[in-house]
Each structure stands twice: as C-alpha cells, then as structure tokens.
XYZ file of C-alpha atoms in Angstrom:
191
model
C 7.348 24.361 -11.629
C 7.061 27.325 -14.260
C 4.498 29.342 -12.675
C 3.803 32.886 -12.448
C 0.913 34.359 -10.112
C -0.298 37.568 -11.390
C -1.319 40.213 -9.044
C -5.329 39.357 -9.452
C -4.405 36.677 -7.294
C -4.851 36.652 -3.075
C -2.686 33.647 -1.521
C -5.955 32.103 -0.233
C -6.791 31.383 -3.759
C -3.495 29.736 -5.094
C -2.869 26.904 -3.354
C -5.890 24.372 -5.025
C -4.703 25.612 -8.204
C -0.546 25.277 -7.342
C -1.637 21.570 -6.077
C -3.730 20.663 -9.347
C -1.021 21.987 -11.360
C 1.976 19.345 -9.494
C -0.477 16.974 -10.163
C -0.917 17.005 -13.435
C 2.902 17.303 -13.959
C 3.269 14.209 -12.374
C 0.041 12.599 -14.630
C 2.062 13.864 -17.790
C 4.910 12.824 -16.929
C 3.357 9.203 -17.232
C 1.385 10.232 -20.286
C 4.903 11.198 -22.102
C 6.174 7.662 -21.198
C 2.894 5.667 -21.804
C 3.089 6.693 -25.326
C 6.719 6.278 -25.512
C 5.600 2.430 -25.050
C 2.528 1.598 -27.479
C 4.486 -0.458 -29.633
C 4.909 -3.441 -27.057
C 2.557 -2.785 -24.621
C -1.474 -3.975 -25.199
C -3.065 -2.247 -22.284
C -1.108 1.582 -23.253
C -2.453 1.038 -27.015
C -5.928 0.417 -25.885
C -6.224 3.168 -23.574
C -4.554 5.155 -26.476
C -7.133 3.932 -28.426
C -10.065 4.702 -26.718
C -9.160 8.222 -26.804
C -7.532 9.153 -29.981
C -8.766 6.159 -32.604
C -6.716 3.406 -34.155
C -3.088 3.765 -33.705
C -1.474 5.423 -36.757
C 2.363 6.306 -36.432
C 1.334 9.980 -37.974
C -1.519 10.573 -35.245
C 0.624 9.156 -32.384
C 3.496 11.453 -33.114
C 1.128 14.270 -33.101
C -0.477 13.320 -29.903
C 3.130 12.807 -28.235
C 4.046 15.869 -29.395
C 0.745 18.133 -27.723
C 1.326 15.431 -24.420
C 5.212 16.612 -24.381
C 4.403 19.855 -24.825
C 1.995 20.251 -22.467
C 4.388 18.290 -19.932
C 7.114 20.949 -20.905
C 4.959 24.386 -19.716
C 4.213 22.490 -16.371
C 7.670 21.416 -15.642
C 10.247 23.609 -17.557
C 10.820 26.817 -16.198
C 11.501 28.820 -19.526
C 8.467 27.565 -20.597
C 6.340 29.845 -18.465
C 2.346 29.583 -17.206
C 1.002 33.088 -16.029
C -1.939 32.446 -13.988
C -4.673 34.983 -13.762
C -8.109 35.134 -11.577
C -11.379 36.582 -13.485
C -13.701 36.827 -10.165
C -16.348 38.640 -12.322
C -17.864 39.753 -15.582
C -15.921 43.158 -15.087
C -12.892 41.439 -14.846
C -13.557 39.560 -18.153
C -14.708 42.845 -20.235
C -11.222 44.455 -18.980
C -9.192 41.824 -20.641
C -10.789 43.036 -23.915
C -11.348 39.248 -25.386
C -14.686 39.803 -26.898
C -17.676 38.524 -25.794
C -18.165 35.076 -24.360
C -19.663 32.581 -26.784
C -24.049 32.527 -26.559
C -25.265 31.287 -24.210
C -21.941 30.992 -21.556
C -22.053 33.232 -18.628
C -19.032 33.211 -16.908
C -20.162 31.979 -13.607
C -20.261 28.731 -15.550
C -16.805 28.457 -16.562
C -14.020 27.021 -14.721
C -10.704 28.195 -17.045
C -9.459 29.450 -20.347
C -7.202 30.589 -22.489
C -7.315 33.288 -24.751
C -4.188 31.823 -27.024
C -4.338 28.746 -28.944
C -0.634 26.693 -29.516
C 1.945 28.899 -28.343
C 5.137 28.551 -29.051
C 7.657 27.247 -26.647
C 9.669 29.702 -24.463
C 6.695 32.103 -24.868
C 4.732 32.595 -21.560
C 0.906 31.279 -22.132
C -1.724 32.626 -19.867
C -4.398 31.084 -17.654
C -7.325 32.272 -16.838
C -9.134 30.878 -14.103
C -12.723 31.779 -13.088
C -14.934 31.326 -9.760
C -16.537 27.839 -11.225
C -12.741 26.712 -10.754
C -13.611 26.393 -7.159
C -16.720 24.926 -7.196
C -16.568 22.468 -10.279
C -17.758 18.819 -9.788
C -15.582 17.634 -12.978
C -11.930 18.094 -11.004
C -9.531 21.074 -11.217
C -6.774 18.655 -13.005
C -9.454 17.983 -15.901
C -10.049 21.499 -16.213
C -6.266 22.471 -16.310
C -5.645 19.322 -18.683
C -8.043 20.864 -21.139
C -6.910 23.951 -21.617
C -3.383 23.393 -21.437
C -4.017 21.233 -24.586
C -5.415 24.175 -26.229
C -2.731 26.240 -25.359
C -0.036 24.587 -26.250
C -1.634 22.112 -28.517
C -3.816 24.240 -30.748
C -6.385 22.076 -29.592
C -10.036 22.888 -30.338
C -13.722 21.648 -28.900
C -15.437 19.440 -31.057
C -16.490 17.809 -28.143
C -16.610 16.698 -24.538
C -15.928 12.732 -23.263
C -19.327 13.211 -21.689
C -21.403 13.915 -24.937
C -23.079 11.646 -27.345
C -20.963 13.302 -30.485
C -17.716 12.314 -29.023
C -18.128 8.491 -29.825
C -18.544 9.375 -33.727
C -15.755 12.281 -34.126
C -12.935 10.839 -36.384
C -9.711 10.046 -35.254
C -7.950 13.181 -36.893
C -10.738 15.449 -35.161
C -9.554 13.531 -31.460
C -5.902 14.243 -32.007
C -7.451 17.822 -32.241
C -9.629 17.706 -29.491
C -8.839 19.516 -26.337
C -10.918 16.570 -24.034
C -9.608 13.611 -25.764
C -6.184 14.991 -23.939
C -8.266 15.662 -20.938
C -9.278 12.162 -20.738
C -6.535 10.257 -21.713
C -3.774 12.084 -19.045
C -6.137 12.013 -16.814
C -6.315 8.248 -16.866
C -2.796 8.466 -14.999
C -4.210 9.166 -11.877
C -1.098 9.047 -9.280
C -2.652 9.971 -6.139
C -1.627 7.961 -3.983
C-alpha cells in the first residue's frame, strides 16, 4: 500500500485508518472490474445506474477512469497518500487553508483534502480529523469520498442521504464525490 504517515501521527491512531484504507483497496479493486463488465452484465449496470444515471459510453469512461484512479493511489506505490492528523482548530489554522466553510466546525468533520484531481505520481494529502474516530457513517465512506475528490476532481453537489441527490443530473453524479462513495462502497468484501 502507498502510504505515508506524517509525524502528526501517534501509532495508536493509525491502525483504524491503515485497516479502512486495505479495505477499500480491496472494494476498488471490484469497482475497477464491475465496470469493466456493464456491457453483459444486468445487475453491474443497475447498480451503475443507481448511482451515476443512465449508462452513456462517455460518462462510464469517465467514471472508470476516477474508480481506476482512485484504485491506483491506494495500491500503487508511486502513487503516494500522505496521511496527516488535525486533532484541533490550531492544527487546522497552521496548515494555512483558509477558513472552514460557515457553519462547519471542525469537530464535525471526519477528512479532507485540500487538493482537488492530482495528477498521478504526485503525492496527495489526507487530512483526517477527530470525527474520523467517532463517525457513525464508516471510515471506508469517508476515505471513499475524498479520495474521489482528490484524485477525481470530484465536487459536493450532494450527499446519498439528501433529498437533492435523487434530482442531480447524470453529468453532475459523474462529478459528485458521494455518488463514488456509494457506488464502491456497494462492494462490501468483509468477509
């Protein structure tokens, strides 16, 4: 796995985050192959479906493209993940990212990043916060997410969990940071 710890980290804290992040290598992994097989296979293009809208060949090379990226910074080691800990508001105003967005404290957030689509071979940076820890949606979920914005460009328009994600187009879920969430996520290989 292409991981990096950086020194805000104590080895207490690693080891939920080292085990979310196999996981989700593993759930990509059958993401990359699901979509590999929408052509002949009824139950991949509906789950397809349900996340990113009617199957067009343009939209389903884009989503392939964020999925195998994503996939790529988990499991290929030039690809690099530097994962940093922001225990505290102090913390944040050091990194010098601006202010969080109204009405977000972060004691409400479980992860970001501060870089949207980077490149390949160029190391993208985590940031995980306390709610991490404490979250009742599932560290993988939360990793998913912003993995997708990281290396997807991938933006909020909205969550599976709001009313507004049922009418966002089709070209707005290929762009949507949860509608990755949700659909690797589906392969759930816990055994």
């Amino acid at each position: 796995m292409a991981v990096e710890w950086d020194a805000t980290w104590s080895q207490e804290q690693r080891p939920p985050v080292a085990v979310a992040l196999e996981h989700i290598g593993k759930q990509l992994a059958q993401a990359v192959r699901a979509l590999g097989g929408l052509a002949g296979d009824a139950c991949a293009r509906a789950a397809y479906e349900a996340h990113f809208g009617p199957l067009s060949w343009h939209r389903l090379r884009h989503v392939r493209r964020v999925v195998q990226l994503m996939h790529e910074r988990i499991t290929q080691p030039e690809s690099g993940l530097l994962m940093s800990y922001v225990p505290d508001m102090l913390a944040y105003e050091a990194l010098r990212l601006g202010a969080l967005p109204t009405g977000v404290k972060l004691n409400q957030v479980e992860a970001f990043v501060a870089q949207l689509g980077v490149a390949p071979k160029v190391p993208l940076r985590m940031f995980i916060a306390p709610a991490f820890f404490t979250a009742s949606r599932g560290a993988t979920g939360t990793l998913l997410h912003e993995l997708s914005h990281g290396v997807g460009n991938t933006m909020d328009y909205a969550y599976v969990w709001q009313r507004r994600y049922a009418s966002l187009s089709p070209v707005q879920r290929t762009r949507n940071a949860d509608s990755y969430r949700a659909y690797c996520g589906q392969f759930d290989v816990r055994v």
